Amino acid sequence: MTAGNADDTFDLAATTGVLTLAKPLTIGSPYDIEVKVTDINSGMFDEAKVKVTVFHAPRGNIFPREVYEVTVDEAQGAGVVVINLGEKATVDDSVILRYSFVNPSQEIEETFEMDASSGIITTRRELERLAVKSYTMTALATVLATFRADPSDILPNEVVVAVTVGDVNLYPPDFGNNGLPLVGTVTPSASFGNIVMQISATDKDEGNNSAIAYSILPNSLTDDSTSFVIDKYTGIIRLAVNMGLTTQERFGFDVEARDNWGAGYGLFSIANVFVYRVADYDYVILVAEVEPFIIQLNLQSITTDISDIVGLNVEAARLEPHIVEATARRRTVRSAVNQDMTDLYLFGVSPNDNSLIDPDLLYSTLMENFVEIQVALDEYKLQTFKQIALPDALSTGLSSCEIGLIAMGVVILAIIVIAIIVVFCIFDRRNKGQSPSGSENMLFKPDLSATPSSHGGSSIIETDRDLNGYMVSNPTYKEQNQSNVKSEVSPTEASLQDWNQRGAVQLGM
């Protein structure tokens, strides 16, 4: 030192150039020190001036809090003010502070900057919550040189600033289908209220910005949207019609997923949904030697891998514990359920026109690529693909109890028909019965308005009136009645007339 150190306040190391204090500093004019450096070999030298300013050291902490937590919204660009530490410092105006970061990481230096005189921290670039959700940095307000025993210590003139990147609703819901239709199936016997499928979308935002509500959009071109209803918050789609009352094989409609619980200002996405009418024997079953819940957790990745291998859109309709089959009386029947294995029911959709792929074609395609599929999905221990034979599907469609009831109904119906025929024959025979002499058919219909006569203690009604379509057809009796001549009758005729009279009395005529 060549000047400015008359009272030996400073010491300067001749070999290292480190300037240190030898005496306490006093507040006042700054110290102006002149330093000279010389090359000992050549004698060449250079000189420099060092200005030392003494600041007033405040008592206690400069910042009333050790940690400040702030939130900065993402996608705001550079230059956004994070915090103004100069406003937080509790010192009088006579104290001059200098602000800086303490041991900042490269990420902090690239993302934030601090004004040394004001203590204002701003962003250097746009923040993205998906990349980094929060930052933590330590700021230093320098008053004088301070010895730090542990770099992690928070000194009285330091403060920690924790920055959380706030969520802005930037991302709409995502169905995760890469633009492809969402596909479901329904059986021909399904009825109103049956669950068809459940759709799901995800949102990269947080809080209400990621809360999704679902709805089916009305379609003015077709009425397929009216055949289904959807739960607003779960995405479960149910039938609103009875499939037994329609022959339609495919239904198409659009589903909307909107964040902020479906509010009008929420972001939304729309997906096409196709529902196919598929019988049980039109599925191809994938047998896996793992438990059903494992397949359920990885269902999307399994069907995606299979689709990529075979070049078709292979979808899963349902899964269930493996059915162990056995042969009885030349028929394949269900004998047991293995809970440690899974049957996954698959169907295929053409990527060209979204039509249902023939199950035989799908089965043959899957079997041709089975080795490759088995290797790709080795962790699921795939056993085989199989089809449900049509006769088996139809024969197992009715239980033995149901078949018995149908047979009983057929027998009862046959008995009723036979009984009706027998009763009809009996009444027909009575209406067409022969007379006692066997020579001529006679039908009698008594008339109480006629004049009776007595014979053998019996009253005989003599008339030829037609009552309700019945005529007395005995010509002899008719002739006698018309001439109004009474004569003796034979015993046979008397008996016949007596029987006729009794019938008239019983009828109340």
Short mmCIF file of C-alpha atoms in Angstrom, two decimals:
data_model
loop_
_atom_site.label_atom_id
_atom_site.label_comp_id
_atom_site.label_asym_id
_atom_site.label_seq_id
_atom_site.Cartn_x
_atom_site.Cartn_y
_atom_site.Cartn_z
CA MET A 1 0.00 0.00 0.00
CA THR A 2 1.43 3.33 -1.05
CA ALA A 3 -1.27 5.67 0.34
CA GLY A 4 -4.49 5.77 2.40
CA ASN A 5 -3.29 3.60 5.24
CA ALA A 6 -1.55 6.09 7.45
CA ASP A 7 -2.98 4.70 10.69
CA ASP A 8 -2.30 1.11 9.63
CA THR A 9 -6.01 0.22 9.62
CA PHE A 10 -5.46 -2.35 6.86
CA ASP A 11 -3.02 -5.15 6.24
CA LEU A 12 -2.11 -6.32 2.75
CA ALA A 13 -0.51 -9.70 2.14
CA ALA A 14 2.48 -9.16 -0.16
CA THR A 15 2.22 -12.53 -1.94
CA THR A 16 -1.58 -13.10 -2.11
CA GLY A 17 -2.92 -9.53 -2.26
CA VAL A 18 -5.54 -10.18 0.46
CA LEU A 19 -6.59 -6.97 2.19
CA THR A 20 -7.67 -7.40 5.81
CA LEU A 21 -8.63 -5.17 8.74
CA ALA A 22 -6.02 -4.45 11.35
CA LYS A 23 -8.13 -2.04 13.42
CA PRO A 24 -11.84 -1.30 13.83
CA LEU A 25 -13.35 0.95 11.23
CA THR A 26 -15.04 4.21 12.03
CA ILE A 27 -18.04 5.65 10.28
CA GLY A 28 -17.11 8.66 8.24
CA SER A 29 -15.39 9.35 4.97
CA PRO A 30 -14.50 6.32 2.90
CA TYR A 31 -10.98 4.96 3.03
CA ASP A 32 -9.04 5.54 -0.20
CA ILE A 33 -6.14 3.14 -0.44
CA GLU A 34 -3.56 3.03 -3.18
CA VAL A 35 -2.00 -0.35 -3.91
CA LYS A 36 1.08 -1.09 -6.02
CA VAL A 37 2.00 -4.46 -7.52
CA THR A 38 5.52 -5.13 -8.89
CA ASP A 39 7.02 -7.96 -10.95
CA ILE A 40 10.10 -9.00 -8.99
CA ASN A 41 11.90 -10.28 -12.09
CA SER A 42 11.46 -7.42 -14.52
CA GLY A 43 10.71 -4.65 -12.07
CA MET A 44 7.57 -3.71 -13.98
CA PHE A 45 4.67 -2.55 -11.83
CA ASP A 46 1.08 -1.33 -11.78
CA GLU A 47 -1.01 0.66 -9.34
CA ALA A 48 -4.69 0.58 -8.28
CA LYS A 49 -6.99 2.44 -5.94
CA VAL A 50 -9.22 0.65 -3.41
CA LYS A 51 -12.15 2.53 -1.92
CA VAL A 52 -13.52 1.16 1.34
CA THR A 53 -16.92 2.43 2.50
CA VAL A 54 -18.04 1.85 6.09
CA PHE A 55 -21.79 1.22 6.63
CA HIS A 56 -23.75 1.50 9.82
CA ALA A 57 -24.50 -1.96 11.18
CA PRO A 58 -28.12 -2.17 12.42
CA ARG A 59 -28.87 -4.08 15.55
CA GLY A 60 -30.93 -7.26 15.31
CA ASN A 61 -32.30 -8.84 12.14
CA ILE A 62 -32.61 -6.77 9.03
CA PHE A 63 -35.67 -8.75 7.89
CA PRO A 64 -38.54 -9.38 10.30
CA ARG A 65 -39.12 -12.85 8.87
CA GLU A 66 -36.64 -15.57 7.99
CA VAL A 67 -38.72 -16.96 5.12
CA TYR A 68 -40.95 -15.24 2.57
CA GLU A 69 -43.29 -17.43 0.53
CA VAL A 70 -44.59 -15.97 -2.69
CA THR A 71 -46.53 -17.33 -5.67
CA VAL A 72 -45.82 -16.35 -9.25
CA ASP A 73 -48.23 -17.54 -11.94
CA GLU A 74 -46.80 -19.50 -14.79
CA ALA A 75 -46.74 -18.33 -18.41
CA GLN A 76 -46.25 -14.66 -17.40
CA GLY A 77 -43.06 -14.07 -19.37
CA ALA A 78 -39.80 -12.50 -18.12
CA GLY A 79 -39.51 -9.44 -15.88
CA VAL A 80 -42.23 -10.42 -13.42
CA VAL A 81 -41.51 -9.02 -9.93
CA VAL A 82 -41.20 -11.85 -7.43
CA ILE A 83 -40.53 -9.81 -4.26
CA ASN A 84 -39.09 -6.46 -3.19
CA LEU A 85 -36.70 -7.19 -0.33
CA GLY A 86 -35.85 -3.47 0.02
CA GLU A 87 -39.38 -2.90 1.30
CA LYS A 88 -39.04 -5.77 3.76
CA ALA A 89 -35.78 -4.60 5.39
CA THR A 90 -36.24 -2.90 8.78
CA VAL A 91 -33.43 -0.35 8.74
CA ASP A 92 -33.43 3.43 8.79
CA ASP A 93 -32.70 5.46 5.74
CA SER A 94 -29.09 6.14 6.81
CA VAL A 95 -28.20 2.47 6.32
CA ILE A 96 -27.18 1.48 2.81
CA LEU A 97 -27.68 -2.17 1.94
CA ARG A 98 -26.41 -4.23 -0.93
CA TYR A 99 -28.44 -7.30 -1.97
CA SER A 100 -27.27 -10.52 -3.54
CA PHE A 101 -28.01 -14.26 -3.72
CA VAL A 102 -26.14 -16.63 -1.41
CA ASN A 103 -24.58 -19.55 -3.25
CA PRO A 104 -27.23 -19.61 -6.00
CA SER A 105 -27.59 -22.72 -8.13
CA GLN A 106 -27.34 -22.53 -11.89
CA GLU A 107 -31.11 -22.93 -12.14
CA ILE A 108 -31.68 -19.93 -9.82
CA GLU A 109 -29.22 -17.79 -11.76
CA GLU A 110 -30.89 -18.68 -15.07
CA THR A 111 -34.41 -18.09 -13.76
CA PHE A 112 -34.14 -15.07 -11.42
CA GLU A 113 -32.11 -11.90 -11.05
CA MET A 114 -31.79 -9.43 -8.17
CA ASP A 115 -31.16 -5.69 -8.25
CA ALA A 116 -28.23 -5.12 -5.87
CA SER A 117 -29.36 -1.70 -4.64
CA SER A 118 -33.13 -2.16 -4.36
CA GLY A 119 -33.39 -5.86 -3.49
CA ILE A 120 -36.07 -6.46 -6.14
CA ILE A 121 -36.08 -10.04 -7.46
CA THR A 122 -37.51 -10.55 -10.97
CA THR A 123 -37.83 -13.46 -13.41
CA ARG A 124 -35.39 -13.87 -16.28
CA ARG A 125 -37.68 -16.21 -18.22
CA GLU A 126 -41.24 -17.56 -18.31
CA LEU A 127 -42.06 -20.03 -15.55
CA GLU A 128 -43.65 -23.39 -16.35
CA ARG A 129 -45.29 -25.27 -13.52
CA LEU A 130 -45.06 -28.67 -15.24
CA ALA A 131 -41.27 -28.32 -15.44
CA VAL A 132 -40.59 -26.87 -11.96
CA LYS A 133 -43.30 -26.31 -9.38
CA SER A 134 -41.25 -24.34 -6.84
CA TYR A 135 -37.93 -22.59 -6.24
CA THR A 136 -36.06 -21.74 -3.04
CA MET A 137 -33.30 -19.13 -2.81
CA THR A 138 -31.46 -17.23 -0.10
CA ALA A 139 -30.93 -13.49 -0.40
CA LEU A 140 -28.27 -11.48 1.43
CA ALA A 141 -28.48 -7.86 2.47
CA THR A 142 -24.88 -6.80 2.91
CA VAL A 143 -24.02 -4.15 5.49
CA LEU A 144 -20.42 -5.07 6.27
CA ALA A 145 -18.11 -8.00 5.88
CA THR A 146 -19.47 -10.94 7.83
CA PHE A 147 -17.78 -14.18 8.77
CA ARG A 148 -19.87 -17.28 7.93
CA ALA A 149 -18.90 -20.39 9.85
CA ASP A 150 -21.49 -22.61 8.08
CA PRO A 151 -22.65 -21.74 4.57
CA SER A 152 -26.15 -23.07 5.41
CA ASP A 153 -26.59 -20.70 8.35
CA ILE A 154 -29.14 -17.90 8.00
CA LEU A 155 -27.47 -14.78 9.29
CA PRO A 156 -29.30 -11.69 10.66
CA ASN A 157 -28.87 -9.92 7.35
CA GLU A 158 -30.18 -12.84 5.24
CA VAL A 159 -33.61 -14.04 4.24
CA VAL A 160 -34.98 -17.11 2.43
CA VAL A 161 -37.31 -16.54 -0.49
CA ALA A 162 -39.49 -19.52 -1.45
CA VAL A 163 -41.20 -19.12 -4.82
CA THR A 164 -44.15 -21.29 -5.80
CA VAL A 165 -45.18 -21.34 -9.42
CA GLY A 166 -48.92 -20.61 -9.48
CA ASP A 167 -51.25 -22.60 -11.72
CA VAL A 168 -52.91 -20.85 -14.64
CA ASN A 169 -55.59 -22.72 -16.59
CA LEU A 170 -53.46 -23.45 -19.64
CA TYR A 171 -54.33 -27.06 -20.45
CA PRO A 172 -57.69 -28.51 -21.55
CA PRO A 173 -58.71 -32.02 -20.42
CA ASP A 174 -57.09 -34.86 -22.31
CA PHE A 175 -58.89 -38.16 -23.03
CA GLY A 176 -55.56 -39.83 -23.80
CA ASN A 177 -56.94 -41.40 -26.97
CA ASN A 178 -54.64 -39.62 -29.45
CA GLY A 179 -57.66 -38.45 -31.41
CA LEU A 180 -59.13 -41.94 -31.82
CA PRO A 181 -62.75 -42.70 -30.89
CA LEU A 182 -63.57 -44.11 -27.48
CA VAL A 183 -65.17 -47.51 -27.88
CA GLY A 184 -67.61 -49.52 -25.76
CA THR A 185 -69.88 -52.52 -26.18
CA VAL A 186 -73.33 -53.55 -25.07
CA THR A 187 -75.04 -56.96 -25.18
CA PRO A 188 -78.27 -57.52 -27.14
CA SER A 189 -80.08 -58.26 -23.88
CA ALA A 190 -78.98 -55.06 -22.09
CA SER A 191 -81.77 -52.88 -20.77
CA PHE A 192 -82.36 -49.39 -19.41
CA GLY A 193 -79.81 -48.33 -16.78
CA ASN A 194 -77.13 -50.91 -17.62
CA ILE A 195 -73.55 -49.56 -17.48
CA VAL A 196 -72.00 -49.41 -20.94
CA MET A 197 -68.55 -47.94 -20.23
CA GLN A 198 -66.69 -45.30 -18.24
CA ILE A 199 -64.69 -42.56 -19.90
CA SER A 200 -61.95 -40.58 -18.20
CA ALA A 201 -59.91 -37.48 -18.98
CA THR A 202 -56.95 -35.90 -17.20
CA ASP A 203 -55.92 -32.27 -16.81
CA LYS A 204 -52.36 -31.03 -16.28
CA ASP A 205 -53.55 -28.05 -14.26
CA GLU A 206 -54.28 -28.09 -10.53
CA GLY A 207 -57.23 -27.37 -8.24
CA ASN A 208 -60.45 -26.32 -9.93
CA ASN A 209 -58.53 -25.94 -13.17
CA SER A 210 -58.23 -29.72 -13.23
CA ALA A 211 -61.75 -30.56 -11.94
CA ILE A 212 -63.55 -32.16 -14.90
CA ALA A 213 -67.26 -32.51 -15.69
CA TYR A 214 -68.61 -34.71 -18.52
CA SER A 215 -71.63 -34.30 -20.80
CA ILE A 216 -73.07 -35.89 -23.94
CA LEU A 217 -73.47 -33.38 -26.75
CA PRO A 218 -76.79 -33.44 -28.61
CA ASN A 219 -76.55 -34.44 -32.26
CA SER A 220 -78.95 -32.89 -34.74
CA LEU A 221 -78.11 -35.45 -37.43
CA THR A 222 -78.81 -38.62 -35.44
CA ASP A 223 -80.64 -39.43 -32.24
CA ASP A 224 -77.95 -41.78 -30.93
CA SER A 225 -77.09 -39.32 -28.15
CA THR A 226 -80.56 -39.79 -26.65
CA SER A 227 -79.95 -43.51 -26.18
CA PHE A 228 -77.38 -42.91 -23.45
CA VAL A 229 -76.85 -40.84 -20.31
CA ILE A 230 -73.57 -39.95 -18.58
CA ASP A 231 -72.72 -39.22 -14.97
CA LYS A 232 -71.42 -35.65 -14.85
CA TYR A 233 -68.51 -36.32 -12.49
CA THR A 234 -67.63 -40.03 -12.89
CA GLY A 235 -67.94 -40.35 -16.67
CA ILE A 236 -70.01 -43.55 -16.37
CA ILE A 237 -72.22 -44.02 -19.44
CA ARG A 238 -75.50 -45.93 -19.04
CA LEU A 239 -78.20 -47.11 -21.42
CA ALA A 240 -81.35 -45.01 -21.74
CA VAL A 241 -83.09 -47.55 -23.98
CA ASN A 242 -83.82 -51.28 -24.04
CA MET A 243 -81.55 -53.01 -26.55
CA GLY A 244 -84.19 -55.67 -27.10
CA LEU A 245 -86.40 -53.05 -28.74
CA THR A 246 -83.87 -51.99 -31.38
CA THR A 247 -81.86 -53.72 -34.08
CA GLN A 248 -79.25 -50.97 -34.39
CA GLU A 249 -75.73 -52.41 -34.32
CA ARG A 250 -73.66 -49.25 -33.77
CA PHE A 251 -74.25 -45.99 -31.91
CA GLY A 252 -72.16 -42.85 -32.26
CA PHE A 253 -72.15 -39.63 -30.25
CA ASP A 254 -69.79 -36.98 -28.85
CA VAL A 255 -68.76 -36.49 -25.22
CA GLU A 256 -67.35 -33.25 -23.80
CA ALA A 257 -64.93 -33.00 -20.87
CA ARG A 258 -64.72 -29.46 -19.41
CA ASP A 259 -62.56 -28.34 -16.49
CA ASN A 260 -63.55 -25.98 -13.66
CA TRP A 261 -66.42 -28.41 -12.90
CA GLY A 262 -67.99 -27.73 -16.28
CA ALA A 263 -68.21 -23.94 -15.93
CA GLY A 264 -68.66 -21.97 -19.13
CA TYR A 265 -65.21 -20.39 -18.84
CA GLY A 266 -63.50 -23.77 -18.43
CA LEU A 267 -61.34 -25.32 -21.13
CA PHE A 268 -62.79 -28.40 -22.83
CA SER A 269 -62.07 -31.31 -25.15
CA ILE A 270 -64.46 -33.43 -27.23
CA ALA A 271 -64.15 -37.13 -28.02
CA ASN A 272 -66.11 -39.36 -30.38
CA VAL A 273 -67.72 -42.37 -28.73
CA PHE A 274 -68.87 -45.51 -30.52
CA VAL A 275 -70.91 -48.19 -28.78
CA TYR A 276 -71.25 -51.55 -30.52
CA ARG A 277 -73.86 -54.22 -30.00
CA VAL A 278 -71.80 -57.38 -29.42
CA ALA A 279 -73.02 -60.83 -28.41
CA ASP A 280 -70.98 -62.91 -25.96
CA TYR A 281 -69.84 -65.31 -28.68
CA ASP A 282 -68.40 -62.41 -30.75
CA TYR A 283 -65.56 -61.74 -28.27
CA VAL A 284 -62.06 -63.16 -28.31
CA ILE A 285 -60.87 -64.09 -24.81
CA LEU A 286 -57.28 -63.47 -23.73
CA VAL A 287 -56.27 -65.74 -20.85
CA ALA A 288 -53.59 -64.33 -18.53
CA GLU A 289 -52.00 -66.05 -15.54
CA VAL A 290 -52.21 -62.98 -13.29
CA GLU A 291 -54.94 -61.64 -11.03
CA PRO A 292 -57.71 -59.49 -12.57
CA PHE A 293 -56.80 -56.32 -10.65
CA ILE A 294 -53.32 -56.34 -12.23
CA ILE A 295 -54.84 -56.47 -15.70
CA GLN A 296 -57.29 -53.72 -14.72
CA LEU A 297 -54.49 -51.37 -13.61
CA ASN A 298 -52.63 -51.84 -16.89
CA LEU A 299 -55.57 -52.34 -19.25
CA GLN A 300 -54.87 -49.33 -21.45
CA SER A 301 -51.23 -50.21 -22.04
CA ILE A 302 -52.10 -53.87 -22.74
CA THR A 303 -54.66 -53.08 -25.44
CA THR A 304 -52.38 -50.41 -26.91
CA ASP A 305 -49.46 -52.86 -27.23
CA ILE A 306 -51.69 -55.49 -28.83
CA SER A 307 -53.13 -52.92 -31.25
CA ASP A 308 -49.66 -51.77 -32.28
CA ILE A 309 -48.57 -55.34 -32.99
CA VAL A 310 -51.58 -56.49 -35.03
CA GLY A 311 -52.34 -53.15 -36.71
CA LEU A 312 -55.96 -53.07 -35.54
CA ASN A 313 -57.77 -51.15 -32.83
CA VAL A 314 -58.16 -53.85 -30.20
CA GLU A 315 -60.38 -52.87 -27.29
CA ALA A 316 -61.37 -54.55 -24.02
CA ALA A 317 -65.04 -54.99 -23.20
CA ARG A 318 -64.67 -56.48 -19.74
CA LEU A 319 -62.53 -58.78 -17.63
CA GLU A 320 -63.36 -61.42 -15.07
CA PRO A 321 -61.72 -64.29 -13.16
CA HIS A 322 -60.75 -67.18 -15.39
CA ILE A 323 -63.46 -69.75 -16.08
CA VAL A 324 -62.15 -73.31 -15.95
CA GLU A 325 -64.05 -75.36 -18.52
CA ALA A 326 -64.78 -79.07 -18.63
CA THR A 327 -66.52 -81.45 -21.04
CA ALA A 328 -69.69 -83.17 -19.90
CA ARG A 329 -71.99 -85.16 -22.20
CA ARG A 330 -70.14 -83.83 -25.23
CA ARG A 331 -70.75 -80.24 -24.13
CA THR A 332 -68.37 -77.63 -22.79
CA VAL A 333 -69.59 -76.39 -19.42
CA ARG A 334 -68.25 -74.13 -16.69
CA SER A 335 -66.82 -76.17 -13.88
CA ALA A 336 -64.89 -73.71 -11.65
CA VAL A 337 -63.54 -70.17 -11.30
CA ASN A 338 -59.82 -69.45 -10.87
CA GLN A 339 -59.41 -66.12 -9.06
CA ASP A 340 -55.65 -66.05 -9.76
CA MET A 341 -56.11 -65.89 -13.53
CA THR A 342 -57.94 -63.46 -15.80
CA ASP A 343 -60.20 -63.71 -18.85
CA LEU A 344 -60.03 -60.49 -20.85
CA TYR A 345 -62.81 -60.11 -23.44
CA LEU A 346 -61.49 -58.38 -26.56
CA PHE A 347 -63.07 -57.06 -29.74
CA GLY A 348 -61.65 -55.25 -32.73
CA VAL A 349 -62.55 -52.03 -34.53
CA SER A 350 -61.39 -51.12 -38.02
CA PRO A 351 -59.18 -47.99 -37.96
CA ASN A 352 -60.53 -47.04 -41.39
CA ASP A 353 -64.30 -46.81 -40.86
CA ASN A 354 -64.77 -47.66 -37.16
CA SER A 355 -66.69 -50.81 -38.07
CA LEU A 356 -66.64 -53.91 -35.89
CA ILE A 357 -64.11 -56.50 -37.04
CA ASP A 358 -65.35 -60.04 -37.61
CA PRO A 359 -64.45 -62.09 -34.51
CA ASP A 360 -63.03 -64.95 -36.61
CA LEU A 361 -60.72 -62.55 -38.43
CA LEU A 362 -59.68 -60.95 -35.14
CA TYR A 363 -58.98 -64.34 -33.58
CA SER A 364 -56.86 -65.53 -36.50
CA THR A 365 -54.91 -62.24 -36.52
CA LEU A 366 -54.20 -62.44 -32.81
CA MET A 367 -53.11 -66.07 -33.01
CA GLU A 368 -50.76 -65.30 -35.92
CA ASN A 369 -49.03 -62.68 -33.76
CA PHE A 370 -49.39 -64.50 -30.43
CA VAL A 371 -45.68 -65.14 -29.91
CA GLU A 372 -44.81 -61.48 -30.43
CA ILE A 373 -47.68 -60.39 -28.18
CA GLN A 374 -46.62 -62.87 -25.51
CA VAL A 375 -43.06 -61.54 -25.53
CA ALA A 376 -44.17 -57.90 -25.42
CA LEU A 377 -46.52 -58.62 -22.50
CA ASP A 378 -44.34 -61.16 -20.77
CA GLU A 379 -45.02 -59.77 -17.29
CA TYR A 380 -48.71 -60.71 -17.58
CA LYS A 381 -47.99 -64.38 -18.39
CA LEU A 382 -50.35 -64.68 -21.34
CA GLN A 383 -51.59 -68.24 -21.94
CA THR A 384 -53.67 -68.15 -25.12
CA PHE A 385 -56.46 -66.56 -27.11
CA LYS A 386 -59.73 -68.43 -27.43
CA GLN A 387 -63.20 -68.03 -28.88
CA ILE A 388 -66.62 -68.87 -27.48
CA ALA A 389 -68.23 -71.44 -29.78
CA LEU A 390 -71.65 -70.38 -31.02
CA PRO A 391 -73.49 -73.59 -29.99
CA ASP A 392 -72.00 -73.40 -26.52
CA ALA A 393 -72.98 -69.76 -26.19
CA LEU A 394 -76.53 -70.51 -27.21
CA SER A 395 -76.87 -73.66 -25.09
CA THR A 396 -75.49 -72.00 -22.00
CA GLY A 397 -77.74 -69.02 -22.55
CA LEU A 398 -80.58 -70.75 -20.61
CA SER A 399 -80.23 -72.45 -17.28
CA SER A 400 -81.68 -75.89 -16.60
CA CYS A 401 -84.42 -74.27 -14.52
CA GLU A 402 -85.39 -72.00 -17.40
CA ILE A 403 -85.45 -74.93 -19.83
CA GLY A 404 -87.66 -76.89 -17.41
CA LEU A 405 -90.12 -74.01 -17.11
CA ILE A 406 -90.35 -73.72 -20.89
CA ALA A 407 -91.01 -77.48 -21.23
CA MET A 408 -93.69 -77.33 -18.55
CA GLY A 409 -95.36 -74.44 -20.33
CA VAL A 410 -95.43 -76.38 -23.59
CA VAL A 411 -97.06 -79.38 -21.85
CA ILE A 412 -99.69 -77.20 -20.15
CA LEU A 413 -100.49 -75.51 -23.44
CA ALA A 414 -100.95 -78.90 -25.14
CA ILE A 415 -103.31 -80.07 -22.36
CA ILE A 416 -105.40 -76.90 -22.69
CA VAL A 417 -105.69 -77.33 -26.46
CA ILE A 418 -106.75 -80.99 -26.10
CA ALA A 419 -109.32 -80.08 -23.44
CA ILE A 420 -110.82 -77.42 -25.69
CA ILE A 421 -111.10 -79.91 -28.55
CA VAL A 422 -112.79 -82.54 -26.31
CA VAL A 423 -115.33 -80.05 -24.91
CA PHE A 424 -116.13 -78.81 -28.38
CA CYS A 425 -116.74 -82.35 -29.61
CA ILE A 426 -119.05 -83.13 -26.65
CA PHE A 427 -121.20 -80.05 -27.20
CA ASP A 428 -121.29 -80.69 -30.93
CA ARG A 429 -122.45 -84.27 -30.34
CA ARG A 430 -125.22 -83.12 -27.99
CA ASN A 431 -126.43 -80.51 -30.46
CA LYS A 432 -126.51 -83.13 -33.22
CA GLY A 433 -127.78 -86.06 -31.08
CA GLN A 434 -130.10 -88.72 -32.67
CA SER A 435 -133.79 -89.42 -31.68
CA PRO A 436 -134.62 -92.48 -29.55
CA SER A 437 -135.91 -94.39 -32.62
CA GLY A 438 -132.64 -93.65 -34.39
CA SER A 439 -134.52 -92.71 -37.56
CA GLU A 440 -134.57 -88.97 -37.45
CA ASN A 441 -132.82 -86.05 -35.64
CA MET A 442 -135.17 -84.03 -33.49
CA LEU A 443 -134.55 -80.75 -31.71
CA PHE A 444 -137.07 -79.52 -29.18
CA LYS A 445 -137.51 -75.99 -27.93
CA PRO A 446 -140.46 -75.56 -25.59
CA ASP A 447 -142.73 -72.45 -25.63
CA LEU A 448 -144.70 -71.63 -22.51
CA SER A 449 -147.03 -69.44 -24.54
CA ALA A 450 -148.44 -72.50 -26.29
CA THR A 451 -151.64 -74.31 -25.13
CA PRO A 452 -150.76 -77.46 -23.17
CA SER A 453 -152.66 -80.77 -23.17
CA SER A 454 -152.64 -83.60 -20.71
CA HIS A 455 -151.69 -87.16 -21.39
CA GLY A 456 -150.72 -89.71 -18.89
CA GLY A 457 -150.48 -87.11 -16.14
CA SER A 458 -148.01 -85.02 -18.15
CA SER A 459 -148.44 -81.69 -19.87
CA ILE A 460 -147.31 -81.64 -23.51
CA ILE A 461 -146.63 -78.37 -25.31
CA GLU A 462 -147.73 -78.50 -28.89
CA THR A 463 -146.20 -75.81 -31.10
CA ASP A 464 -144.12 -75.25 -34.20
CA ARG A 465 -142.74 -71.85 -33.16
CA ASP A 466 -139.02 -71.31 -33.82
CA LEU A 467 -137.38 -70.28 -30.50
CA ASN A 468 -133.79 -68.98 -30.80
CA GLY A 469 -133.31 -70.79 -34.05
CA TYR A 470 -134.59 -74.24 -32.98
CA MET A 471 -137.42 -75.95 -34.94
CA VAL A 472 -139.54 -78.99 -34.16
CA SER A 473 -138.72 -81.20 -37.06
CA ASN A 474 -141.12 -84.15 -36.46
CA PRO A 475 -143.54 -83.94 -39.39
CA THR A 476 -146.22 -85.97 -37.61
CA TYR A 477 -146.18 -83.73 -34.56
CA LYS A 478 -146.16 -80.65 -36.74
CA GLU A 479 -149.16 -81.85 -38.74
CA GLN A 480 -151.13 -82.61 -35.61
CA ASN A 481 -150.30 -79.20 -34.13
CA GLN A 482 -151.29 -77.33 -37.27
CA SER A 483 -154.67 -79.12 -37.54
CA ASN A 484 -155.25 -78.69 -33.85
CA VAL A 485 -156.47 -82.30 -33.67
CA LYS A 486 -155.80 -84.28 -30.54
CA SER A 487 -155.33 -87.99 -30.94
CA GLU A 488 -154.01 -90.85 -29.04
CA VAL A 489 -150.24 -91.18 -29.14
CA SER A 490 -148.07 -94.21 -29.02
CA PRO A 491 -146.07 -94.98 -25.89
CA THR A 492 -142.92 -93.94 -27.64
CA GLU A 493 -144.37 -90.60 -28.67
CA ALA A 494 -145.79 -90.05 -25.18
CA SER A 495 -142.43 -90.58 -23.61
CA LEU A 496 -140.86 -88.22 -26.07
CA GLN A 497 -143.41 -85.51 -25.39
CA ASP A 498 -143.08 -85.99 -21.63
CA TRP A 499 -139.27 -85.57 -21.87
CA ASN A 500 -139.77 -82.40 -23.88
CA GLN A 501 -142.14 -80.95 -21.27
CA ARG A 502 -139.75 -81.64 -18.41
CA GLY A 503 -137.01 -79.84 -20.27
CA ALA A 504 -139.29 -76.84 -20.73
CA VAL A 505 -140.15 -76.74 -17.05
CA GLN A 506 -136.46 -76.88 -16.05
CA LEU A 507 -135.72 -73.97 -18.35
CA GLY A 508 -138.45 -71.93 -16.65
CA MET A 509 -140.37 -71.46 -19.85
#
